[in-house]
mmCIF file of C-alpha atoms in Angstrom:
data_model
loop_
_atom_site.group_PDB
_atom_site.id
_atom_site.type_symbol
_atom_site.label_atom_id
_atom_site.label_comp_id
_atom_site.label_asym_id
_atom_site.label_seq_id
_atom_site.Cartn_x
_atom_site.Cartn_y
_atom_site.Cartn_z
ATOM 1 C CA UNK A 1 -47.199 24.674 17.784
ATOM 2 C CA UNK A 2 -48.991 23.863 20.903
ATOM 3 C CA UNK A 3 -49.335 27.903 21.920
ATOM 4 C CA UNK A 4 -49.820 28.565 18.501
ATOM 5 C CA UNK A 5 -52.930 26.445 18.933
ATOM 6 C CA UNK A 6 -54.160 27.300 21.537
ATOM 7 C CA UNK A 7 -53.824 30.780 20.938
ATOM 8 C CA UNK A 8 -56.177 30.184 18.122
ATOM 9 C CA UNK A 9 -58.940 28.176 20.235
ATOM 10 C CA UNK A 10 -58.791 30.963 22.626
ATOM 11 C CA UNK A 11 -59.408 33.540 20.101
ATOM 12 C CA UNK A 12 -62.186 31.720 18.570
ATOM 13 C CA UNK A 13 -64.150 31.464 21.987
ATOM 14 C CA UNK A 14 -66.725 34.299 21.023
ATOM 15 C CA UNK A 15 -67.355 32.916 17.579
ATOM 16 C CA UNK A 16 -68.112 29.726 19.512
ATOM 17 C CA UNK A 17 -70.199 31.333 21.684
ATOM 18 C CA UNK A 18 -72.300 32.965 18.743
ATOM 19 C CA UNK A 19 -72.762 29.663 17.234
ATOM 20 C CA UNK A 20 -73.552 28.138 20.239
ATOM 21 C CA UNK A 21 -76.059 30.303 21.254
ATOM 22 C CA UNK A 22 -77.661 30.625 17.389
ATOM 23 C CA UNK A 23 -77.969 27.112 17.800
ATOM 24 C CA UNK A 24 -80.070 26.858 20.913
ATOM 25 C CA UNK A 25 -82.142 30.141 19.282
ATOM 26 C CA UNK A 26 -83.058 27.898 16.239
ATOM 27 C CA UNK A 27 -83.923 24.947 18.459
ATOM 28 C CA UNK A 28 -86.122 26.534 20.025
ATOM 29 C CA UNK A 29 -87.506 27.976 17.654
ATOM 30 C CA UNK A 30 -88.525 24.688 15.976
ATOM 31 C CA UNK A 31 -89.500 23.623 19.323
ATOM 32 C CA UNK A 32 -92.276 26.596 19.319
ATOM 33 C CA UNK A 33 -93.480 25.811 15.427
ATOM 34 C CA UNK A 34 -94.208 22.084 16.133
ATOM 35 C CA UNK A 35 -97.348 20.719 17.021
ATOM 36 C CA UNK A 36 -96.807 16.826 17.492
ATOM 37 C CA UNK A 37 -99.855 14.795 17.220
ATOM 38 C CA UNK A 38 -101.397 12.490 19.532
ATOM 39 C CA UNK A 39 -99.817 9.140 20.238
ATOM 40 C CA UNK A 40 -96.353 8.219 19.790
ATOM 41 C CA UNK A 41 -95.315 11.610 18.852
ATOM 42 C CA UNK A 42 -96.958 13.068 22.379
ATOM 43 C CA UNK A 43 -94.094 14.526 24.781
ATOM 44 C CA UNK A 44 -93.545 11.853 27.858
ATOM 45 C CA UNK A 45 -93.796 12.307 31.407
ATOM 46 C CA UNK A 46 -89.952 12.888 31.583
ATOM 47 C CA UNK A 47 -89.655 15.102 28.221
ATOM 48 C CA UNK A 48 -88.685 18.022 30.651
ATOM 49 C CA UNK A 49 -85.607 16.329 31.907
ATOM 50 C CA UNK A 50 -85.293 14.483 28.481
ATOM 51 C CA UNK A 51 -85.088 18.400 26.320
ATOM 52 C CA UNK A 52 -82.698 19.468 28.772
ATOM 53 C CA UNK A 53 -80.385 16.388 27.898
ATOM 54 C CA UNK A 54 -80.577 16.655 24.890
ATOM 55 C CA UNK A 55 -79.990 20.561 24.542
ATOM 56 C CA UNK A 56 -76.757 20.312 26.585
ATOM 57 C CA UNK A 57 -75.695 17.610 24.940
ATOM 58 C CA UNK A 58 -76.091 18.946 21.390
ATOM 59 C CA UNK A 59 -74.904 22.720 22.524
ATOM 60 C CA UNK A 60 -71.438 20.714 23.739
ATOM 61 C CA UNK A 61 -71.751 18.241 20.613
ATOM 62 C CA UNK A 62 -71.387 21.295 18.299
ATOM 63 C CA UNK A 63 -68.660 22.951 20.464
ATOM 64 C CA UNK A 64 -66.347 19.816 20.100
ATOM 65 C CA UNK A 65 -67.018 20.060 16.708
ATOM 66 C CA UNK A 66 -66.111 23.803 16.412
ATOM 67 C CA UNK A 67 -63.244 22.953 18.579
ATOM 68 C CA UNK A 68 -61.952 19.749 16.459
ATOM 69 C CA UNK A 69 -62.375 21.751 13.053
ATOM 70 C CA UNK A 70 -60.238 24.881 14.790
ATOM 71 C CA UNK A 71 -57.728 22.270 15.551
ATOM 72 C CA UNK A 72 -57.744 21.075 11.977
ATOM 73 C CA UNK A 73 -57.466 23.754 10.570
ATOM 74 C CA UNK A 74 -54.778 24.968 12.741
ATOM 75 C CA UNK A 75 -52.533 21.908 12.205
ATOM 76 C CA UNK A 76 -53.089 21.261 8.067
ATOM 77 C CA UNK A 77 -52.686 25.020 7.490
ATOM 78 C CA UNK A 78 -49.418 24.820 9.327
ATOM 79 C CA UNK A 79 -48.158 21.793 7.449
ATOM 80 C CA UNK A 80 -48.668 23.813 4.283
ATOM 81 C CA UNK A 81 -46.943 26.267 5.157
ATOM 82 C CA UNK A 82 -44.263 24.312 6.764
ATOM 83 C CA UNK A 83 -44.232 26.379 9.677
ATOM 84 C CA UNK A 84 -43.660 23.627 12.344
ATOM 85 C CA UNK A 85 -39.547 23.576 12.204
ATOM 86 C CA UNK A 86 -40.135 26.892 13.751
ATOM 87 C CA UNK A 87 -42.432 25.894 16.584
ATOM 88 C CA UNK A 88 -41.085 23.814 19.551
ATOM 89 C CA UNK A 89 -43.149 20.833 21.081
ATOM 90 C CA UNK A 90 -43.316 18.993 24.101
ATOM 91 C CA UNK A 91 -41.991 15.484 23.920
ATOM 92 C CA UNK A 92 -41.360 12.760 26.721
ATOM 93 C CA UNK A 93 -38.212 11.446 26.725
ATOM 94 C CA UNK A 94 -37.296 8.281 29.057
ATOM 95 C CA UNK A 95 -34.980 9.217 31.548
ATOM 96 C CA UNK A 96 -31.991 6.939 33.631
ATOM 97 C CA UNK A 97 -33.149 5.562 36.656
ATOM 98 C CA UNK A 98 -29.647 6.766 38.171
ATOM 99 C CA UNK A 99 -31.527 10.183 37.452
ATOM 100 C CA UNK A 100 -31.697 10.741 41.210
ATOM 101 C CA UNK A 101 -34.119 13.290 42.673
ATOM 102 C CA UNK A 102 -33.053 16.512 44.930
ATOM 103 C CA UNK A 103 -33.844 16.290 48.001
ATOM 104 C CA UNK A 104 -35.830 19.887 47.795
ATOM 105 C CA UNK A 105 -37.898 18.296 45.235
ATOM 106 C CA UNK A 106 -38.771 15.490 47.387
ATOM 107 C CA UNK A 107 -38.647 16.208 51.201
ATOM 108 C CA UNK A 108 -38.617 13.379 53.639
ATOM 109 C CA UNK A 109 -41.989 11.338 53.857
ATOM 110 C CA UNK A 110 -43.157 8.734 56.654
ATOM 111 C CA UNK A 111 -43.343 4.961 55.028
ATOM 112 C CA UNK A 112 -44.027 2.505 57.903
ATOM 113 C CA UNK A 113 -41.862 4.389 60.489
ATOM 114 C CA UNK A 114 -39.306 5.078 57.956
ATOM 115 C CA UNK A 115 -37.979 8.355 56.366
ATOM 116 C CA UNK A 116 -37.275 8.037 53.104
ATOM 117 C CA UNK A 117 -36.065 11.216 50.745
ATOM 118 C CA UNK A 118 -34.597 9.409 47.975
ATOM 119 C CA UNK A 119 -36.391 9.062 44.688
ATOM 120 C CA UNK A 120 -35.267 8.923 40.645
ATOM 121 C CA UNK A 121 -36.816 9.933 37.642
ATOM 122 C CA UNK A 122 -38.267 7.785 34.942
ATOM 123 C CA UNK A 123 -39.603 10.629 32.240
ATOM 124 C CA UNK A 124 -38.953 13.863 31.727
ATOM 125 C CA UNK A 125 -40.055 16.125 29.057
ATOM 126 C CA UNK A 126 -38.448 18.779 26.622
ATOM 127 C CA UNK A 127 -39.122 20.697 24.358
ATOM 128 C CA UNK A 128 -37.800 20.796 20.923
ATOM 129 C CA UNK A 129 -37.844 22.138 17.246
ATOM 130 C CA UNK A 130 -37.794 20.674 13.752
ATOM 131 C CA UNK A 131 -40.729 18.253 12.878
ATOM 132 C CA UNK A 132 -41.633 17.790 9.420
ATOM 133 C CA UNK A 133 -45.185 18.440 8.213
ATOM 134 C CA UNK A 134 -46.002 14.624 7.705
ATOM 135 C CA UNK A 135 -44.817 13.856 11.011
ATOM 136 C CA UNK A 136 -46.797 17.012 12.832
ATOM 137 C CA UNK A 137 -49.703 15.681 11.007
ATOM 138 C CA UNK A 138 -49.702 12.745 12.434
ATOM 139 C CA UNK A 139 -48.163 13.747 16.304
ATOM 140 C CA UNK A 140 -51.438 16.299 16.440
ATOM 141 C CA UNK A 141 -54.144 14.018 15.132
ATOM 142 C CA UNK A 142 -55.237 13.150 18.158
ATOM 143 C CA UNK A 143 -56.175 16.896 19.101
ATOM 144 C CA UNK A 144 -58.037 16.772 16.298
ATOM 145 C CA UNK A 145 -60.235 12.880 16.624
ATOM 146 C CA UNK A 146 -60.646 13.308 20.616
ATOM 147 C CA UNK A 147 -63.084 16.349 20.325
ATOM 148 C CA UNK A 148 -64.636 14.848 16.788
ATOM 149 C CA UNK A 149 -65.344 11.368 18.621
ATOM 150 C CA UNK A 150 -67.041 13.883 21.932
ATOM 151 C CA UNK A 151 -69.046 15.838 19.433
ATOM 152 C CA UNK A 152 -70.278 12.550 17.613
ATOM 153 C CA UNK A 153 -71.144 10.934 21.165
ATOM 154 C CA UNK A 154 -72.955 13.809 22.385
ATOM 155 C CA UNK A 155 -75.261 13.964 19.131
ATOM 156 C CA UNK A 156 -76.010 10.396 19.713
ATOM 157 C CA UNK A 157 -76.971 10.894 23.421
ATOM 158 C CA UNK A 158 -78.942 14.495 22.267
ATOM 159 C CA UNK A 159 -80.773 12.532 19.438
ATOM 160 C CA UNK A 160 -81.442 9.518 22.277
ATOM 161 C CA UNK A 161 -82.872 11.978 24.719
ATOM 162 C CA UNK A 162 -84.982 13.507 21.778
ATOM 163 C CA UNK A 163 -86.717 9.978 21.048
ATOM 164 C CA UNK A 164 -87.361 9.558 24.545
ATOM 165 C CA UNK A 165 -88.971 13.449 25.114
ATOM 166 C CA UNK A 166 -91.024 12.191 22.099
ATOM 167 C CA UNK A 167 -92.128 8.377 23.434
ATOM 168 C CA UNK A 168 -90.537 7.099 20.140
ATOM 169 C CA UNK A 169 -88.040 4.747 21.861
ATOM 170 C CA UNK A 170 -87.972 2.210 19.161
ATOM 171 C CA UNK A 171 -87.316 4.928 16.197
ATOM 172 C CA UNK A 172 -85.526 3.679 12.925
ATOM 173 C CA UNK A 173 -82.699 6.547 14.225
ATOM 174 C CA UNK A 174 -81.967 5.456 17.677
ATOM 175 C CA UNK A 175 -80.455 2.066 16.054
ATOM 176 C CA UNK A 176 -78.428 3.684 13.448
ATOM 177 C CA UNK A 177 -77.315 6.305 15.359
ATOM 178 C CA UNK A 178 -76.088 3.820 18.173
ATOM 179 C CA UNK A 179 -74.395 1.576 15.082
ATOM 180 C CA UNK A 180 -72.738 5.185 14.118
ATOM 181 C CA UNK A 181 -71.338 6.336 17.577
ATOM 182 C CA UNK A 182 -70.328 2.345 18.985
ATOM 183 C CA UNK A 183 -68.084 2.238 16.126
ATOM 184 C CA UNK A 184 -66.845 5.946 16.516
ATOM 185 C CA UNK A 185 -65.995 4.957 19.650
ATOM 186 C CA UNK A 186 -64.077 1.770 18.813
ATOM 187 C CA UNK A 187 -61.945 3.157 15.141
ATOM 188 C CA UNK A 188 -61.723 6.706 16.317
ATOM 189 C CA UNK A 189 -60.630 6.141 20.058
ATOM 190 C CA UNK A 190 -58.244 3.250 18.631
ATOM 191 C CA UNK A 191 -57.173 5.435 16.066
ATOM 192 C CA UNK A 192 -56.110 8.164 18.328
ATOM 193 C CA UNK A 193 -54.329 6.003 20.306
ATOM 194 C CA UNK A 194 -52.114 4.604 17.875
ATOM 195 C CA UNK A 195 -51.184 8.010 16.333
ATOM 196 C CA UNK A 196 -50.305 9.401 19.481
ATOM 197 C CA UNK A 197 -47.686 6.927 20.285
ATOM 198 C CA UNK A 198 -46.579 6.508 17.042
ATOM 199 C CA UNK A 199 -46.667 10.586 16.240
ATOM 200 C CA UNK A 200 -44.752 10.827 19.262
ATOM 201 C CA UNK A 201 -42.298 8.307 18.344
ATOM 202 C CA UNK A 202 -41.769 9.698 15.365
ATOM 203 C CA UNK A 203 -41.453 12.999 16.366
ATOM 204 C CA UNK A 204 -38.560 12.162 18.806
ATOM 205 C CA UNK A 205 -36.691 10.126 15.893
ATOM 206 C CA UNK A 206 -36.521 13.359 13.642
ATOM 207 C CA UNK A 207 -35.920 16.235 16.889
ATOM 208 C CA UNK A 208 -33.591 13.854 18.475
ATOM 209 C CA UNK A 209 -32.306 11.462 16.064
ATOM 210 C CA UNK A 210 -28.840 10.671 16.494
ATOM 211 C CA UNK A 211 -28.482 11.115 19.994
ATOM 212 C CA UNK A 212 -29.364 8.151 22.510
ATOM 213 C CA UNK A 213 -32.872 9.714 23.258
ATOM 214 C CA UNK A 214 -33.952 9.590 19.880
ATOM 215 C CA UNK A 215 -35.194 5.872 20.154
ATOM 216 C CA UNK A 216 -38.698 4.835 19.898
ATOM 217 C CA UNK A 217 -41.356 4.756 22.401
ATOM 218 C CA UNK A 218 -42.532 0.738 23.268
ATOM 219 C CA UNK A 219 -45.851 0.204 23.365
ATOM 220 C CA UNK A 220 -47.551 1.210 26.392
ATOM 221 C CA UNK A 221 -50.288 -0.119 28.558
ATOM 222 C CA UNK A 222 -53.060 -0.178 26.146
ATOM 223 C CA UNK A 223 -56.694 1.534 26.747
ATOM 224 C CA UNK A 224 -59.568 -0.644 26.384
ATOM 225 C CA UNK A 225 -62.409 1.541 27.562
ATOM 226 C CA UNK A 226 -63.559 3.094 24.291
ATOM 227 C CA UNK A 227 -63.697 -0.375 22.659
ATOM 228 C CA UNK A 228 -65.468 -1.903 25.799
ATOM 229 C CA UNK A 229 -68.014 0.524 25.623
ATOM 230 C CA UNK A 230 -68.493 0.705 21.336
ATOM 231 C CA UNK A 231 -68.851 -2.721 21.825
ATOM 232 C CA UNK A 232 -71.508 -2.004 24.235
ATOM 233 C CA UNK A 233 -73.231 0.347 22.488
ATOM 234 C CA UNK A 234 -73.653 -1.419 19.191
ATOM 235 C CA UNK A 235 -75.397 -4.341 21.448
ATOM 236 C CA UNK A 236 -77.724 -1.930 22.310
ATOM 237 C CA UNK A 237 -77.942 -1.245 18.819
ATOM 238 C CA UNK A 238 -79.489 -4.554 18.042
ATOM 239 C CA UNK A 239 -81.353 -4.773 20.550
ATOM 240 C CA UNK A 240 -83.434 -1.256 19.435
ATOM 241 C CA UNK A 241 -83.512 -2.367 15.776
ATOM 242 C CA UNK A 242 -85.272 -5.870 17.404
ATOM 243 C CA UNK A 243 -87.095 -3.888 19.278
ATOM 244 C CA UNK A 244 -88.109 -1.845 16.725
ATOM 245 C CA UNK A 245 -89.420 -4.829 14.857
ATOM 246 C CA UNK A 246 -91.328 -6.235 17.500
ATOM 247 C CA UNK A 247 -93.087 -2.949 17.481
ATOM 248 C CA UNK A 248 -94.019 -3.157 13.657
ATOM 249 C CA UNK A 249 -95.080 -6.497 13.956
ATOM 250 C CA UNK A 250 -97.375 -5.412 16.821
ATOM 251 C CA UNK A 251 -98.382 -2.329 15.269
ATOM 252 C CA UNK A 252 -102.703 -2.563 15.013
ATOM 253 C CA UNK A 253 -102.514 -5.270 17.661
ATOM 254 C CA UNK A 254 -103.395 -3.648 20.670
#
């Protein structure tokens, strides 16, 4: 499944590419038909660096898209066509710690004056055959939510950098598009990694069920950062939507 995969995100560089590149065309083009009035709507001193931000970051926004509905595609169309017994995955599997190293693997290295060549493993991985659809659903989910939650990140930072070639820094968007991509961040990125341990679980209870490495995986160290910074970015959230009422209220003011 995974070369199948990639195979097919490999072969769909060029279309991509075309979109891509149609993209930026149409952009600009829109770019060339506007004529912003005065005020607010005037480019600001930084809107150079602040269109080129923005471009990049919606050219790579749409790619992850592309890229996550390849994926999707990929896996669901597989699952109905129950084609996964017949395509082998790679799966960790803990390994004894009598598992001991060869020394060609590891050659001798200096620690405090002392040689040591003696190591063991902890993991390996293998590859096997035989998922069901349900459980390849779930044990290549995340391939399909990591590039969705880049492409929805990158839109917010694109639309960001538009408000700010534009002087419109308190805009009704910015606030609901932070709201959008801080919780992105926190239910997708939590989301993903939940169904990659539990996919993986899973998928080692059905592939090697019965024998003593067919046991589930214990929860590992758990990630933080995308909730950490969700978190962060809906504060910022508030404060542009109070911002952006201190600015009506002072609209006619000054």
């Amino acid at each position: 499944m995974d070369l199948l995969l990639w195979n097919v995100l490999f072969a769909a560089i060029p279309l991509i590419l075309v979109i891509v590149i149609g993209v930026v065309l149409f952009v600009i083009a829109r770019r060339r038909r506007a004529d912003p009035a005065g005020g607010e709507g005037q480019p600001s001193r930084t809107a150079g660096i602040a269109r080129v931000v923005a471009v990049v970051a919606f050219v790579y926004g749409v790619a992850a898209a592309v890229g996550s509905l390849l994926a999707a595609v990929v896996v669901v169309s597989s699952a109905a066509q129950g084609s996964h017994g017949g395509n082998a995955v790679t799966l960790p599997v803990p390994a004894s710690t009598a598992t001991a190293i060869p020394d060609s693997v590891l050659p001798p290295f200096d620690l405090g004056g002392e040689l040591l060549s003696y190591g063991h493993f902890s993991e390996v991985s293998i590859t096997g055959f035989g998922m069901s659809s349900a459980t390849a659903l779930l044990f290549f989910a995340p391939m399909i939510l990591t590039p969705l939650l880049h492409a929805i990140v990158a839109v917010g930072i694109a639309t960001l950098a538009k408000r700010i070639e534009l002087n419109q820094g308190f805009a009704p968007q910015l606030a609901k598009t932070a709201v959008v991509v801080g919780t992105s961040l926190i239910v997708i990125g939590s989301l993903s990694q939940v169904l990659e341990t539990y996919g993986t679980s899973l998928a080692r209870h059905e592939i090697l069920g019965g024998s003593e490495l067919g046991g589930w995986i214990g929860p590992g160290p758990v990630d933080l950062t995308h909730v950490a910074a969700g978190a962060g970015i809906l504060l910022v959230a508030v404060l542009l939507k109070r911002g952006e009422q201190l600015q009506n209220d002072t609209k006619g003011l000054v």
